C-alpha positions as CSV (number, residue, x, y, z in Angstrom):
1,M,-11.4,-10.7,20.5
2,R,-13.3,-7.6,19.2
3,G,-10.9,-7.5,16.2
4,I,-11.5,-11.2,15.4
5,L,-15.3,-10.7,15.7
6,A,-15.2,-7.6,13.5
7,T,-13.1,-9.4,10.9
8,A,-15.3,-12.5,11.0
9,A,-18.4,-10.4,10.4
10,R,-16.8,-8.8,7.4
11,H,-16.1,-12.3,6.0
12,L,-19.7,-13.4,6.6
13,A,-20.8,-10.2,4.7
14,Y,-18.7,-11.4,1.8
15,L,-20.0,-15.0,1.9
16,R,-23.7,-14.0,2.5
17,P,-24.3,-10.9,0.4
18,A,-28.1,-11.1,1.1
19,Q,-27.4,-10.4,4.7
20,R,-24.5,-8.0,4.1
21,D,-26.0,-5.0,6.0
22,R,-26.6,-7.1,9.1
23,Y,-23.0,-8.3,9.2
24,I,-21.5,-5.0,8.4
25,T,-23.4,-3.4,11.3
26,A,-22.1,-6.1,13.6
27,S,-18.6,-5.7,12.3
28,D,-18.6,-1.9,12.8
29,K,-19.9,-2.3,16.4
30,H,-17.1,-4.7,17.4
31,H,-14.5,-2.6,15.6
32,H,-15.4,0.6,17.5
33,L,-15.5,-1.3,20.8
34,G,-12.1,-2.9,20.1
35,L,-10.6,0.3,18.9
36,T,-11.2,2.1,22.2
37,G,-9.2,-0.5,24.1
38,Y,-6.5,-0.6,21.5
39,R,-6.0,3.2,21.6
40,E,-5.7,3.0,25.4
41,A,-3.2,0.2,25.2
42,L,-1.0,2.0,22.8
43,T,-0.4,4.8,25.3
44,E,1.5,2.3,27.5
45,I,2.8,-0.8,25.6
46,T,4.1,-3.4,28.0
47,Q,5.4,-7.0,27.8
48,Q,2.0,-8.1,28.9
49,N,-0.2,-6.3,26.4
50,C,2.1,-6.1,23.4
51,H,1.0,-9.4,21.9
52,A,-2.7,-8.5,22.0
53,C,-1.8,-5.1,20.5
54,A,0.2,-6.8,17.7
55,A,-2.7,-9.2,17.0
56,Y,-5.2,-6.3,16.9
57,T,-2.9,-4.5,14.5
58,L,-3.2,-7.4,12.0
59,M,-7.0,-7.4,12.4
60,L,-7.1,-3.7,11.9
61,N,-5.4,-4.2,8.5
62,V,-8.4,-6.3,7.5
63,Y,-11.0,-3.9,8.8
64,A,-9.3,-0.9,7.2
65,W,-9.5,-2.4,3.7
66,T,-13.0,-3.9,4.2
67,S,-14.4,-0.5,5.2
68,F,-13.9,0.8,1.7
69,H,-16.0,-0.4,-1.1
70,G,-17.2,1.2,-4.3
71,S,-14.9,3.9,-5.6
72,G,-13.2,4.8,-2.4
73,S,-10.2,3.5,-0.6
74,F,-8.1,4.7,2.3
75,F,-5.6,5.9,-0.3
76,L,-8.2,7.9,-2.2
77,P,-11.3,8.4,-0.2
78,D,-14.3,10.0,-2.0
79,L,-13.9,13.7,-1.1
80,D,-17.6,14.3,-1.6
81,S,-18.6,11.6,0.8
82,D,-19.7,12.4,4.3
83,S,-17.7,9.5,5.6
84,S,-14.4,10.6,4.0
85,P,-12.9,12.2,7.2
86,N,-13.4,8.8,9.0
87,K,-11.8,7.0,6.1
88,V,-8.7,9.3,6.2
89,E,-8.5,8.7,10.0
90,L,-8.5,5.0,9.4
91,I,-5.2,5.0,7.6
92,T,-3.7,7.2,10.4
93,I,-4.8,4.6,13.0
94,L,-3.6,1.8,10.8
95,R,-0.2,3.3,10.4
96,G,0.0,4.1,14.1
97,G,0.2,0.4,14.6
98,N,3.9,0.7,13.9
99,A,4.3,2.0,17.4
100,V,3.7,-1.5,18.6
101,M,6.8,-2.8,16.8
102,S,8.9,0.2,17.5
103,V,8.4,-0.3,21.2
104,A,7.9,-4.0,21.6
105,K,9.6,-5.8,18.7
106,H,12.0,-7.7,21.1
107,W,8.9,-9.1,22.9
108,V,6.7,-9.7,19.9
109,V,9.2,-11.7,17.8
110,V,9.6,-14.3,20.5
111,G,5.9,-14.4,21.4
112,P,2.8,-16.3,20.0
113,L,3.0,-14.2,16.8
114,S,6.7,-14.8,16.1
115,A,6.0,-16.7,12.9
116,V,4.3,-13.6,11.5
117,Y,6.7,-10.9,12.6
118,L,10.1,-12.7,12.8
119,P,10.7,-12.7,9.0
120,W,10.5,-8.9,9.1
121,V,13.4,-8.6,11.5
122,N,16.4,-7.3,9.6
123,W,14.5,-7.7,6.4
124,D,16.5,-4.9,4.8
125,K,19.7,-6.9,5.5
126,D,18.6,-9.6,3.1
127,P,21.3,-9.7,0.3
128,N,18.7,-9.5,-2.4
129,I,17.2,-6.4,-0.9
130,S,20.4,-4.7,0.3
131,R,21.7,-4.7,-3.3
132,L,19.1,-2.1,-4.2
133,P,20.6,1.3,-4.6
134,S,20.1,3.8,-1.8
135,V,17.8,6.8,-2.3
136,Q,20.8,9.0,-3.0
137,S,22.2,6.7,-5.6
138,L,19.0,5.9,-7.3
139,L,19.9,8.1,-10.3
140,S,22.9,5.9,-11.3
141,R,23.4,2.2,-11.4
142,P,26.9,0.6,-11.0
143,E,28.0,-1.1,-14.1
144,D,28.6,-4.4,-12.3
145,S,25.2,-4.6,-10.7
146,S,22.8,-7.3,-11.7
147,P,19.0,-6.8,-11.8
148,I,17.2,-7.9,-8.7
149,L,13.8,-8.0,-10.4
150,P,13.2,-9.1,-13.9
151,H,15.0,-6.6,-16.1
152,E,11.8,-5.2,-17.6
153,D,10.2,-4.6,-14.2
154,D,13.3,-2.9,-12.7
155,A,13.7,-0.7,-15.7
156,R,10.1,0.4,-15.7
157,L,10.3,1.3,-12.0
158,E,13.6,3.1,-12.3
159,R,12.2,5.2,-15.2
160,L,9.5,6.7,-13.0
161,A,12.0,9.0,-11.3
162,A,12.1,11.0,-14.5
163,L,8.8,12.4,-13.5
164,W,10.3,14.7,-10.9
165,A,14.1,14.5,-11.3
166,A,16.1,17.5,-12.4
167,P,16.5,17.8,-16.2
168,S,20.2,17.1,-16.0
169,S,19.7,13.8,-14.2
170,D,21.0,10.7,-16.0
171,L,17.8,8.7,-16.1
172,P,16.2,6.3,-18.6
173,S,13.9,7.9,-21.1
174,P,10.2,8.0,-20.2
175,P,7.6,6.1,-22.3
176,S,7.4,7.5,-25.8
177,S,3.7,7.0,-26.6
178,H,0.8,9.4,-26.1
179,G,2.8,12.4,-27.3
180,G,5.7,12.3,-24.9
181,A,6.1,13.3,-21.2
182,P,4.3,16.1,-19.5
183,S,6.4,19.2,-20.1
184,G,9.5,18.2,-18.1
185,P,9.6,17.1,-14.5
186,A,6.8,18.3,-12.3
187,A,7.3,21.7,-10.6
188,L,8.0,20.4,-7.1
189,T,10.0,21.5,-4.1
190,P,13.2,19.7,-3.3
191,E,11.5,18.3,-0.3
192,A,8.6,16.9,-2.4
193,R,11.0,15.3,-4.9
194,Q,12.8,13.6,-2.0
195,V,9.5,12.2,-0.7
196,L,8.8,10.7,-4.2
197,F,12.3,9.3,-4.5
198,E,12.0,7.6,-1.1
199,V,8.6,6.2,-2.0
200,L,9.9,4.8,-5.3
201,F,12.8,3.3,-3.3
202,L,10.4,1.6,-1.0
203,L,8.2,0.4,-3.9
204,R,11.2,-1.2,-5.5
205,R,12.1,-2.9,-2.2
206,I,8.6,-4.3,-1.8
207,F,8.7,-5.6,-5.4
208,V,11.8,-7.5,-4.4
209,I,10.5,-8.7,-1.0
210,S,7.3,-10.0,-2.7
211,V,9.3,-12.4,-4.9
212,A,12.2,-13.2,-2.6
213,D,12.4,-16.5,-0.7
214,N,12.6,-14.9,2.7
215,G,9.7,-16.2,4.7
216,I,7.5,-13.2,4.0
217,E,4.3,-13.9,2.1
218,A,3.8,-11.8,-1.1
219,Q,0.5,-10.5,0.2
220,A,2.1,-9.3,3.5
221,A,4.9,-7.7,1.6
222,T,2.5,-5.9,-0.7
223,L,0.1,-4.7,1.9
224,S,2.9,-3.4,4.2
225,W,3.7,-0.6,1.8
226,S,0.7,1.4,2.8
227,I,2.1,1.4,6.4
228,I,5.7,2.1,5.7
229,V,5.4,5.0,3.2
230,S,5.7,8.5,4.7
231,D,2.9,10.7,5.9
232,A,4.0,13.3,3.4
233,Y,3.4,10.8,0.5
234,I,-0.1,9.8,1.8
235,A,-0.9,13.5,2.0
236,A,0.3,14.0,-1.6
237,V,-1.9,11.1,-2.8
238,Q,-5.0,12.4,-1.0
239,Q,-4.3,15.8,-2.6
240,R,-4.3,14.1,-6.0
241,S,-0.7,14.8,-6.9
242,P,-0.3,13.2,-10.4
243,A,3.3,12.0,-9.7
244,A,2.2,10.5,-6.4
245,L,-0.7,8.8,-8.2
246,V,1.6,7.3,-10.8
247,L,3.6,5.6,-8.1
248,L,0.3,4.4,-6.5
249,A,-0.7,3.0,-9.9
250,H,2.4,0.9,-10.0
251,Y,1.6,-0.4,-6.5
252,C,-1.6,-1.8,-8.0
253,I,0.6,-4.2,-10.0
254,L,1.7,-5.7,-6.7
255,L,-1.9,-5.9,-5.5
256,K,-2.8,-7.7,-8.6
257,R,0.1,-10.1,-8.4
258,S,-0.7,-11.0,-4.8
259,G,-3.4,-13.4,-5.9
260,E,-7.1,-13.7,-6.0
261,R,-8.0,-14.5,-2.4
262,W,-11.3,-13.2,-1.3
263,W,-9.8,-10.4,0.7
264,I,-7.8,-8.9,-2.1
265,E,-9.8,-9.8,-5.2
266,G,-10.7,-6.8,-7.3
267,K,-8.9,-4.2,-5.2
268,A,-6.2,-3.5,-7.7
269,E,-8.7,-2.9,-10.5
270,E,-10.8,-0.7,-8.4
271,L,-7.9,1.5,-7.2
272,L,-6.3,1.7,-10.6
273,G,-9.6,2.7,-12.2
274,K,-9.9,5.6,-9.9
275,I,-6.3,6.7,-10.5
276,K,-6.9,6.6,-14.2
277,R,-10.0,8.8,-14.0
278,I,-8.1,11.4,-11.9
279,L,-5.0,11.4,-14.2
280,E,-7.3,11.7,-17.3
281,A,-8.7,14.9,-15.8
282,S,-5.2,16.2,-14.9
283,G,-4.3,17.0,-18.5
284,E,-2.4,15.5,-21.4
285,G,0.8,13.4,-20.8
286,W,0.0,11.6,-17.6
287,M,-1.7,8.4,-19.0
288,Q,1.5,7.2,-20.7
289,W,3.1,6.8,-17.2
290,I,0.5,4.1,-16.2
291,E,0.6,2.0,-19.3
292,W,2.3,-0.8,-17.6
293,P,-0.2,-1.0,-14.7
294,M,-3.0,-0.7,-17.2
295,R,-1.7,-3.7,-19.1
296,E,-1.1,-5.9,-16.0
297,V,-4.1,-4.9,-14.0
298,G,-6.8,-3.5,-16.3
299,E,-9.1,-0.9,-14.7
300,G,-12.5,-0.4,-13.3
301,R,-14.8,-2.7,-11.4
302,W,-15.5,-6.1,-12.9
303,K,-18.5,-8.3,-12.4
304,G,-18.5,-10.0,-9.1
305,S,-15.6,-7.9,-7.7
306,V,-15.2,-8.0,-4.0
307,S,-15.4,-4.2,-3.9
308,S,-19.2,-4.5,-4.1
309,R,-19.2,-7.2,-1.5
310,S,-17.0,-5.5,1.1
311,S,-13.7,-7.0,0.3
312,T,-10.9,-7.1,2.8
313,V,-7.2,-7.2,2.7
314,A,-5.0,-8.4,5.5
315,G,-1.4,-7.2,5.7
316,T,1.5,-7.6,8.0
317,P,3.1,-4.4,9.2
318,I,6.9,-4.1,9.3
């Protein structure tokens, strides 16, 4: 109930901007009260409490996105803001909701939220998705394989691996404008490169899920990505790693394509605008890698964007 009240108050803040502060205060109060009980329940998930935990996880998705407005996000909190530590903690709490499904999936998928969670069961066995190459084979594509996404989309995503792959890798050429690529692949450890390969793999999968006829809504598919990517990738983004930010910029395409419902409106532009400013300050060569997101999404805040009216985004965790 606290999660519902917190979410409802955020929606009222959006609908009635003149009373925004009042509703945000009420929303935060309900959120903190609900979070206390949620954390306690997560220590011992049972058949009796798992449905409430799963429902609160959905509400927490909404609250997490609504708590960021202006130039911050839980991907890229404003490091000079006093509230940044709390913002970073929010994504940790949000991603911790995976514990519910890891422990109680067999109960949740037959309970009152089955319509929400059941499509995610064996989602990776979907023929359209399983045809994607594994992380290990991402550098080569079988000659007889057909594109899962529109050819241009798939090629653009595949090309991103050139940012960190070894020079001898058989990868498509990077974009040719803006004077060529940054001087070869970024100087990363093998472990860091593996993290990026895995995130690119997941990004390609989410692109496919968002257009597949599998019962999963495009918005839910898109917003699940922030939950299923690794902690190591989230850390790289928050440390302003250019290669990690390039991947995040391409995620903004999915955000934009997810529609213009009130809870997602303007978020893609806001996040991409911040990524652009960071990459511009990182030196020459990086902007070419986000040309596609810039064309599809644009950048910066636009008049009437939800970011200035406490927008929210609801996602469905895998």
